[in-house]
Every structure is written in C-alpha cells, then in structure tokens.
Amino acid sequence: MNSYEIIKIDDSTWRIEDNGVRFFLLSGDDYSLLIDTGMNVKNVKAIAQSLTDKPIKLINTHADPDHIGANCEFSSFMMNTLELDNYNIYQKCTSQVIPVNDHEIINIGGRSLEVIFIPGHTPGSIALLDIERRVLFSGDTIQAGNIFLFGPMRNIKTYLQSLERLNSLKDRFDFIYPSHANPVLEPNIIEKLIEGTKAVIDNKLSYSDASLFGQKIKAYDIGCAKLLLN
C-alpha cells in the first residue's frame, strides 16, 4: 500500500499525509529538510526529490514506527540519540545517525530550524522551530488527537515539563504543525494541554477503559486531546 497525499503549504513547504500520520518537507536555498518519513509510504526519498531540486537531509522528531518507516532509504539521518533504544526496536538498517541536541540550529540556506528538546512522549522527542517563519513542527507532543503516554519509555510528568517549556517559548511561533490530527494549531492549545495533563496527574479526571495494540489502557479526554496511559 502506498496511498498518500501531498499538500503544498507554501512555495517551499509541503506536508505528506500518510493514513493518519504526516511528515514534512522544507526547502531552503542550499538544502531541503525532510521531517520524519511516515509509516506506510514507500519511495519517500523519491517523492521528496520530485518536489525539490536541493539535496535532502532527514531529521526525525522521534523514533516511533509511524515516523521512521522509510528511514532506510537514506544513508544518514539526524535524531536525538536518546531515541536510539526506541529506534532499534523498529528499524534494523545501518543508516548513520547524526546526533542533534537542544538549541542546535539547522540552517538549510536562508531558513533556520532550531532543535527543541521535549522528552516525555518518548525520551528523545524534539520539536523544530522554523525561526523566520514562526512555525513549530511539534511531532506528537502537541496535537489535537490521541497522545500516547502508555508503554515503556514514556513519562507523563516529563511530558508536562516539556509542555511548560514550549509554553514559555510560544511568543516565538504563530502556528503549530503537528504530526497527527488537525494539520494546523494555534499556540493556545499548549495551555489547554498543560491544564488537562495536570488534572490527569492529580487524579482529577475520570477515564475510559480501552485497548490498543493488545494493551489495556486508560483514555483521558481532556477536551482538546486525549491522553492514553497505562
């Protein structure tokens, strides 16, 4: 199956919709940057090359399987190394991992992306701030869908700290492009996620029992999203 949709955001930004998950291509004067590779789409590198004539670099927001599906098409990729244990569960190819760290600037030519470390959803989750365009690519940490906080390597209290960090930076971006659910969000969703996450931690919200991937979980509806926990 190779069903996908390419949506042009502007003259140098695209999103690729992959059956419930999306990834992005950003073009600069010198390079293009691919943010994640989805889960089901094949020939992701060729798809990206059809949209830009610039050399393509790949960066992963984190290493859940729906974000690294086509990583093996690339000889190297950037990722926070705290994701390696997660990555090695799902991918076995020998692509070179280029570490990226908090506050690192990736300049693709007239367009700079700042790496923001936001653990919690996974240990090495990052967001990318498109500095000049004032857009945050948030991975899974900010979204209006189901936020996975169950299973190994996830931590709701660390997730809350990352939300609070992003909230402290929200004067630097006008829009958020998440990897799931609504394609565009406004920064005020962060405060709503913080409020809901605190209510879950403080046992102030009821939950619904559910099952996902063979695991019994608790689904907390916090209004703007659902938090899924053990």
PDB file of C-alpha atoms in Angstrom:
ATOM      1  CA  MET A   1       0.000   0.000   0.000  1.00  0.00           C
ATOM      2  CA  ASN A   2       1.409   3.373  -0.989  1.00  0.00           C
ATOM      3  CA  SER A   3      -1.533   5.723  -0.538  1.00  0.00           C
ATOM      4  CA  TYR A   4      -0.556   9.262   0.359  1.00  0.00           C
ATOM      5  CA  GLU A   5      -1.438  12.870  -0.356  1.00  0.00           C
ATOM      6  CA  ILE A   6       0.980  15.737  -0.934  1.00  0.00           C
ATOM      7  CA  ILE A   7      -0.304  19.131   0.228  1.00  0.00           C
ATOM      8  CA  LYS A   8       1.599  22.290  -0.614  1.00  0.00           C
ATOM      9  CA  ILE A   9       1.650  24.670   2.352  1.00  0.00           C
ATOM     10  CA  ASP A  10       3.649  27.378   0.587  1.00  0.00           C
ATOM     11  CA  ASP A  11       6.275  27.634  -2.153  1.00  0.00           C
ATOM     12  CA  SER A  12       8.894  25.845  -0.069  1.00  0.00           C
ATOM     13  CA  THR A  13       6.918  23.737   2.447  1.00  0.00           C
ATOM     14  CA  TRP A  14       4.892  20.575   1.910  1.00  0.00           C
ATOM     15  CA  ARG A  15       3.119  18.094   4.130  1.00  0.00           C
ATOM     16  CA  ILE A  16       2.650  14.464   3.136  1.00  0.00           C
ATOM     17  CA  GLU A  17      -0.413  12.792   4.607  1.00  0.00           C
ATOM     18  CA  ASP A  18       0.141   9.094   5.298  1.00  0.00           C
ATOM     19  CA  ASN A  19      -3.047   7.465   6.588  1.00  0.00           C
ATOM     20  CA  GLY A  20      -3.276   9.299   9.903  1.00  0.00           C
ATOM     21  CA  VAL A  21       0.303  10.469  10.270  1.00  0.00           C
ATOM     22  CA  ARG A  22       2.030  13.268   8.366  1.00  0.00           C
ATOM     23  CA  PHE A  23       5.559  14.290   7.623  1.00  0.00           C
ATOM     24  CA  PHE A  24       7.006  17.445   6.124  1.00  0.00           C
ATOM     25  CA  LEU A  25       9.448  18.688   3.509  1.00  0.00           C
ATOM     26  CA  LEU A  26      11.027  22.121   3.913  1.00  0.00           C
ATOM     27  CA  SER A  27      13.123  23.655   1.160  1.00  0.00           C
ATOM     28  CA  GLY A  28      15.937  26.148   1.693  1.00  0.00           C
ATOM     29  CA  ASP A  29      18.429  27.784  -0.642  1.00  0.00           C
ATOM     30  CA  ASP A  30      21.054  25.079  -0.078  1.00  0.00           C
ATOM     31  CA  TYR A  31      19.224  22.003   1.200  1.00  0.00           C
ATOM     32  CA  SER A  32      15.794  20.564   1.767  1.00  0.00           C
ATOM     33  CA  LEU A  33      14.899  19.093   5.146  1.00  0.00           C
ATOM     34  CA  LEU A  34      12.567  16.128   5.480  1.00  0.00           C
ATOM     35  CA  ILE A  35      10.936  15.921   8.910  1.00  0.00           C
ATOM     36  CA  ASP A  36      10.132  12.217   9.535  1.00  0.00           C
ATOM     37  CA  THR A  37       9.325   9.545   6.936  1.00  0.00           C
ATOM     38  CA  GLY A  38       5.869   8.289   7.905  1.00  0.00           C
ATOM     39  CA  MET A  39       4.887   4.653   8.255  1.00  0.00           C
ATOM     40  CA  ASN A  40       3.232   3.246   5.144  1.00  0.00           C
ATOM     41  CA  VAL A  41       4.551   5.349   2.270  1.00  0.00           C
ATOM     42  CA  LYS A  42       7.228   3.772   0.107  1.00  0.00           C
ATOM     43  CA  ASN A  43       9.779   5.639  -2.005  1.00  0.00           C
ATOM     44  CA  VAL A  44       9.692   8.638   0.347  1.00  0.00           C
ATOM     45  CA  LYS A  45      13.073   9.838  -0.869  1.00  0.00           C
ATOM     46  CA  ALA A  46      11.879   9.820  -4.487  1.00  0.00           C
ATOM     47  CA  ILE A  47       8.699  11.655  -3.503  1.00  0.00           C
ATOM     48  CA  ALA A  48      10.744  14.335  -1.749  1.00  0.00           C
ATOM     49  CA  GLN A  49      13.107  14.609  -4.721  1.00  0.00           C
ATOM     50  CA  SER A  50      10.125  15.205  -7.001  1.00  0.00           C
ATOM     51  CA  LEU A  51       9.291  18.347  -5.000  1.00  0.00           C
ATOM     52  CA  THR A  52      12.728  19.957  -4.737  1.00  0.00           C
ATOM     53  CA  ASP A  53      15.978  20.157  -6.680  1.00  0.00           C
ATOM     54  CA  LYS A  54      18.017  20.614  -3.491  1.00  0.00           C
ATOM     55  CA  PRO A  55      19.924  17.838  -1.668  1.00  0.00           C
ATOM     56  CA  ILE A  56      17.717  16.316   1.026  1.00  0.00           C
ATOM     57  CA  LYS A  57      18.585  15.892   4.690  1.00  0.00           C
ATOM     58  CA  LEU A  58      16.395  13.860   7.044  1.00  0.00           C
ATOM     59  CA  ILE A  59      15.591  14.548  10.690  1.00  0.00           C
ATOM     60  CA  ASN A  60      13.308  12.548  12.979  1.00  0.00           C
ATOM     61  CA  THR A  61      11.188  14.157  15.678  1.00  0.00           C
ATOM     62  CA  HIS A  62      11.272  10.803  17.474  1.00  0.00           C
ATOM     63  CA  ALA A  63      11.535   7.104  16.679  1.00  0.00           C
ATOM     64  CA  ASP A  64       8.046   5.662  16.983  1.00  0.00           C
ATOM     65  CA  PRO A  65       7.397   3.380  13.986  1.00  0.00           C
ATOM     66  CA  ASP A  66       4.959   5.764  12.287  1.00  0.00           C
ATOM     67  CA  HIS A  67       7.726   8.382  11.981  1.00  0.00           C
ATOM     68  CA  ILE A  68      10.661   6.302  10.722  1.00  0.00           C
ATOM     69  CA  GLY A  69       9.032   3.978   8.191  1.00  0.00           C
ATOM     70  CA  ALA A  70      11.208   4.972   5.229  1.00  0.00           C
ATOM     71  CA  ASN A  71      14.382   5.911   7.096  1.00  0.00           C
ATOM     72  CA  CYS A  72      16.272   3.049   5.444  1.00  0.00           C
ATOM     73  CA  GLU A  73      16.010   4.875   2.109  1.00  0.00           C
ATOM     74  CA  PHE A  74      18.519   7.399   3.473  1.00  0.00           C
ATOM     75  CA  SER A  75      22.203   6.800   4.192  1.00  0.00           C
ATOM     76  CA  SER A  76      22.050   9.091   7.238  1.00  0.00           C
ATOM     77  CA  PHE A  77      19.556  10.963   9.350  1.00  0.00           C
ATOM     78  CA  MET A  78      19.526  13.368  12.302  1.00  0.00           C
ATOM     79  CA  MET A  79      17.963  12.387  15.621  1.00  0.00           C
ATOM     80  CA  ASN A  80      18.426  12.949  19.335  1.00  0.00           C
ATOM     81  CA  THR A  81      20.462   9.940  20.494  1.00  0.00           C
ATOM     82  CA  LEU A  82      18.186   9.355  23.495  1.00  0.00           C
ATOM     83  CA  GLU A  83      15.851   7.847  20.859  1.00  0.00           C
ATOM     84  CA  LEU A  84      18.281   5.095  19.856  1.00  0.00           C
ATOM     85  CA  ASP A  85      16.776   2.386  22.070  1.00  0.00           C
ATOM     86  CA  ASN A  86      13.347   3.212  20.688  1.00  0.00           C
ATOM     87  CA  TYR A  87      14.660   3.350  17.106  1.00  0.00           C
ATOM     88  CA  ASN A  88      16.429  -0.008  17.312  1.00  0.00           C
ATOM     89  CA  ILE A  89      13.197  -1.746  18.235  1.00  0.00           C
ATOM     90  CA  TYR A  90      11.598  -0.818  14.916  1.00  0.00           C
ATOM     91  CA  GLN A  91      14.394  -0.283  12.378  1.00  0.00           C
ATOM     92  CA  LYS A  92      17.343  -2.541  11.639  1.00  0.00           C
ATOM     93  CA  CYS A  93      19.023  -0.699   8.752  1.00  0.00           C
ATOM     94  CA  THR A  94      22.545   0.661   9.021  1.00  0.00           C
ATOM     95  CA  SER A  95      21.902   4.317   8.217  1.00  0.00           C
ATOM     96  CA  GLN A  96      24.254   6.676  10.048  1.00  0.00           C
ATOM     97  CA  VAL A  97      22.726   8.529  12.981  1.00  0.00           C
ATOM     98  CA  ILE A  98      23.815  12.164  13.192  1.00  0.00           C
ATOM     99  CA  PRO A  99      23.134  13.409  16.743  1.00  0.00           C
ATOM    100  CA  VAL A 100      21.213  16.640  17.267  1.00  0.00           C
ATOM    101  CA  ASN A 101      20.994  18.459  20.567  1.00  0.00           C
ATOM    102  CA  ASP A 102      18.830  21.029  22.279  1.00  0.00           C
ATOM    103  CA  HIS A 103      19.185  24.569  20.860  1.00  0.00           C
ATOM    104  CA  GLU A 104      21.082  23.309  17.811  1.00  0.00           C
ATOM    105  CA  ILE A 105      20.423  25.358  14.661  1.00  0.00           C
ATOM    106  CA  ILE A 106      19.984  23.571  11.340  1.00  0.00           C
ATOM    107  CA  ASN A 107      20.481  26.083   8.547  1.00  0.00           C
ATOM    108  CA  ILE A 108      19.276  24.854   5.149  1.00  0.00           C
ATOM    109  CA  GLY A 109      20.060  28.149   3.402  1.00  0.00           C
ATOM    110  CA  GLY A 110      18.026  31.236   4.222  1.00  0.00           C
ATOM    111  CA  ARG A 111      15.913  29.129   6.571  1.00  0.00           C
ATOM    112  CA  SER A 112      16.939  28.145  10.087  1.00  0.00           C
ATOM    113  CA  LEU A 113      15.392  25.423  12.247  1.00  0.00           C
ATOM    114  CA  GLU A 114      16.065  25.301  15.987  1.00  0.00           C
ATOM    115  CA  VAL A 115      16.001  21.945  17.747  1.00  0.00           C
ATOM    116  CA  ILE A 116      13.934  21.999  20.953  1.00  0.00           C
ATOM    117  CA  PHE A 117      14.284  19.001  23.276  1.00  0.00           C
ATOM    118  CA  ILE A 118      10.853  17.903  24.541  1.00  0.00           C
ATOM    119  CA  PRO A 119      11.043  14.442  26.192  1.00  0.00           C
ATOM    120  CA  GLY A 120       8.053  12.700  27.703  1.00  0.00           C
ATOM    121  CA  HIS A 121       6.165  11.225  24.780  1.00  0.00           C
ATOM    122  CA  THR A 122       9.474   9.479  24.092  1.00  0.00           C
ATOM    123  CA  PRO A 123      12.890  10.022  25.743  1.00  0.00           C
ATOM    124  CA  GLY A 124      14.424  11.929  22.849  1.00  0.00           C
ATOM    125  CA  SER A 125      11.456  13.713  21.299  1.00  0.00           C
ATOM    126  CA  ILE A 126      12.244  17.032  19.661  1.00  0.00           C
ATOM    127  CA  ALA A 127      10.303  19.869  18.079  1.00  0.00           C
ATOM    128  CA  LEU A 128      11.661  22.054  15.313  1.00  0.00           C
ATOM    129  CA  LEU A 129      11.131  25.801  15.288  1.00  0.00           C
ATOM    130  CA  ASP A 130      11.149  27.351  11.828  1.00  0.00           C
ATOM    131  CA  ILE A 131      12.591  30.581  13.182  1.00  0.00           C
ATOM    132  CA  GLU A 132      11.959  33.087  10.398  1.00  0.00           C
ATOM    133  CA  ARG A 133       8.521  31.701   9.531  1.00  0.00           C
ATOM    134  CA  ARG A 134       7.432  31.409  13.176  1.00  0.00           C
ATOM    135  CA  VAL A 135       6.134  27.859  12.837  1.00  0.00           C
ATOM    136  CA  LEU A 136       6.666  24.970  15.276  1.00  0.00           C
ATOM    137  CA  PHE A 137       6.827  21.393  13.961  1.00  0.00           C
ATOM    138  CA  SER A 138       5.763  19.591  17.114  1.00  0.00           C
ATOM    139  CA  GLY A 139       5.942  15.871  16.335  1.00  0.00           C
ATOM    140  CA  ASP A 140       3.464  14.079  18.600  1.00  0.00           C
ATOM    141  CA  THR A 141       3.895  16.191  21.729  1.00  0.00           C
ATOM    142  CA  ILE A 142       1.364  18.823  20.694  1.00  0.00           C
ATOM    143  CA  GLN A 143      -1.692  17.680  18.786  1.00  0.00           C
ATOM    144  CA  ALA A 144      -5.475  17.581  18.988  1.00  0.00           C
ATOM    145  CA  GLY A 145      -5.626  13.788  18.733  1.00  0.00           C
ATOM    146  CA  ASN A 146      -4.593  10.788  20.817  1.00  0.00           C
ATOM    147  CA  ILE A 147      -1.327  11.396  22.670  1.00  0.00           C
ATOM    148  CA  PHE A 148       0.381   8.141  23.555  1.00  0.00           C
ATOM    149  CA  LEU A 149       1.760   8.114  27.093  1.00  0.00           C
ATOM    150  CA  PHE A 150       1.480   4.368  27.727  1.00  0.00           C
ATOM    151  CA  GLY A 151       4.090   1.681  27.408  1.00  0.00           C
ATOM    152  CA  PRO A 152       7.849   1.748  28.010  1.00  0.00           C
ATOM    153  CA  MET A 153       9.939   4.900  27.659  1.00  0.00           C
ATOM    154  CA  ARG A 154       7.023   7.335  28.148  1.00  0.00           C
ATOM    155  CA  ASN A 155       6.600   9.588  31.155  1.00  0.00           C
ATOM    156  CA  ILE A 156       3.649  11.891  31.776  1.00  0.00           C
ATOM    157  CA  LYS A 157       5.444  14.100  34.320  1.00  0.00           C
ATOM    158  CA  THR A 158       8.336  14.668  31.909  1.00  0.00           C
ATOM    159  CA  TYR A 159       5.768  15.320  29.189  1.00  0.00           C
ATOM    160  CA  LEU A 160       4.207  18.035  31.369  1.00  0.00           C
ATOM    161  CA  GLN A 161       7.601  19.680  31.859  1.00  0.00           C
ATOM    162  CA  SER A 162       8.097  19.748  28.088  1.00  0.00           C
ATOM    163  CA  LEU A 163       4.685  21.319  27.576  1.00  0.00           C
ATOM    164  CA  GLU A 164       5.584  24.002  30.094  1.00  0.00           C
ATOM    165  CA  ARG A 165       8.834  24.635  28.284  1.00  0.00           C
ATOM    166  CA  LEU A 166       7.063  25.025  24.944  1.00  0.00           C
ATOM    167  CA  ASN A 167       4.539  27.335  26.559  1.00  0.00           C
ATOM    168  CA  SER A 168       7.398  29.564  27.702  1.00  0.00           C
ATOM    169  CA  LEU A 169       8.536  29.813  24.057  1.00  0.00           C
ATOM    170  CA  LYS A 170       5.161  30.450  22.445  1.00  0.00           C
ATOM    171  CA  ASP A 171       5.898  34.106  21.690  1.00  0.00           C
ATOM    172  CA  ARG A 172       8.325  32.764  19.077  1.00  0.00           C
ATOM    173  CA  PHE A 173       5.749  30.963  16.903  1.00  0.00           C
ATOM    174  CA  ASP A 174       2.322  31.749  15.485  1.00  0.00           C
ATOM    175  CA  PHE A 175       1.297  28.281  14.298  1.00  0.00           C
ATOM    176  CA  ILE A 176       1.965  24.660  15.174  1.00  0.00           C
ATOM    177  CA  TYR A 177       2.179  21.871  12.590  1.00  0.00           C
ATOM    178  CA  PRO A 178       1.633  18.546  14.398  1.00  0.00           C
ATOM    179  CA  SER A 179       2.165  15.049  13.008  1.00  0.00           C
ATOM    180  CA  HIS A 180      -1.370  13.821  13.681  1.00  0.00           C
ATOM    181  CA  ALA A 181      -4.974  15.055  13.702  1.00  0.00           C
ATOM    182  CA  ASN A 182      -5.555  18.758  12.868  1.00  0.00           C
ATOM    183  CA  PRO A 183      -2.844  19.944  10.450  1.00  0.00           C
ATOM    184  CA  VAL A 184      -2.587  23.448  11.941  1.00  0.00           C
ATOM    185  CA  LEU A 185      -2.977  24.523  15.563  1.00  0.00           C
ATOM    186  CA  GLU A 186      -2.615  27.808  17.416  1.00  0.00           C
ATOM    187  CA  PRO A 187      -0.231  28.145  20.375  1.00  0.00           C
ATOM    188  CA  ASN A 188      -3.073  28.465  22.905  1.00  0.00           C
ATOM    189  CA  ILE A 189      -3.587  24.691  22.727  1.00  0.00           C
ATOM    190  CA  ILE A 190      -0.438  24.295  24.823  1.00  0.00           C
ATOM    191  CA  GLU A 191      -2.066  25.842  27.891  1.00  0.00           C
ATOM    192  CA  LYS A 192      -5.056  23.542  27.440  1.00  0.00           C
ATOM    193  CA  LEU A 193      -2.781  20.513  27.231  1.00  0.00           C
ATOM    194  CA  ILE A 194      -0.976  21.644  30.376  1.00  0.00           C
ATOM    195  CA  GLU A 195      -4.232  22.064  32.283  1.00  0.00           C
ATOM    196  CA  GLY A 196      -5.504  18.653  31.189  1.00  0.00           C
ATOM    197  CA  THR A 197      -2.223  16.877  31.886  1.00  0.00           C
ATOM    198  CA  LYS A 198      -2.072  18.343  35.395  1.00  0.00           C
ATOM    199  CA  ALA A 199      -5.642  17.158  36.025  1.00  0.00           C
ATOM    200  CA  VAL A 200      -4.671  13.626  34.976  1.00  0.00           C
ATOM    201  CA  ILE A 201      -1.563  13.622  37.179  1.00  0.00           C
ATOM    202  CA  ASP A 202      -3.604  14.916  40.129  1.00  0.00           C
ATOM    203  CA  ASN A 203      -6.323  12.253  39.594  1.00  0.00           C
ATOM    204  CA  LYS A 204      -8.963  14.911  38.967  1.00  0.00           C
ATOM    205  CA  LEU A 205     -10.284  13.390  35.734  1.00  0.00           C
ATOM    206  CA  SER A 206     -12.199  10.203  35.095  1.00  0.00           C
ATOM    207  CA  TYR A 207     -11.079   7.880  32.324  1.00  0.00           C
ATOM    208  CA  SER A 208     -12.468   5.301  29.941  1.00  0.00           C
ATOM    209  CA  ASP A 209     -11.040   1.805  29.706  1.00  0.00           C
ATOM    210  CA  ALA A 210      -9.760   0.957  26.256  1.00  0.00           C
ATOM    211  CA  SER A 211      -7.483  -1.452  24.439  1.00  0.00           C
ATOM    212  CA  LEU A 212      -4.818  -0.555  21.905  1.00  0.00           C
ATOM    213  CA  PHE A 213      -2.163  -2.770  20.301  1.00  0.00           C
ATOM    214  CA  GLY A 214      -3.172  -5.534  22.694  1.00  0.00           C
ATOM    215  CA  GLN A 215      -2.648  -3.369  25.772  1.00  0.00           C
ATOM    216  CA  LYS A 216      -5.279  -2.269  28.248  1.00  0.00           C
ATOM    217  CA  ILE A 217      -5.089   1.491  28.634  1.00  0.00           C
ATOM    218  CA  LYS A 218      -6.855   4.415  30.245  1.00  0.00           C
ATOM    219  CA  ALA A 219      -8.127   7.138  27.908  1.00  0.00           C
ATOM    220  CA  TYR A 220      -8.475  10.595  29.454  1.00  0.00           C
ATOM    221  CA  ASP A 221     -10.491  13.083  27.431  1.00  0.00           C
ATOM    222  CA  ILE A 222      -9.028  16.490  28.306  1.00  0.00           C
ATOM    223  CA  GLY A 223     -11.168  18.371  25.802  1.00  0.00           C
ATOM    224  CA  CYS A 224      -8.520  19.455  23.301  1.00  0.00           C
ATOM    225  CA  ALA A 225      -6.999  15.948  23.022  1.00  0.00           C
ATOM    226  CA  LYS A 226      -6.982  12.504  24.616  1.00  0.00           C
ATOM    227  CA  LEU A 227      -4.141  11.271  26.805  1.00  0.00           C
ATOM    228  CA  LEU A 228      -3.654   7.497  26.651  1.00  0.00           C
ATOM    229  CA  LEU A 229      -1.958   5.965  29.701  1.00  0.00           C
ATOM    230  CA  ASN A 230      -1.371   2.566  31.276  1.00  0.00           C
TER     231      ASN A 230
END
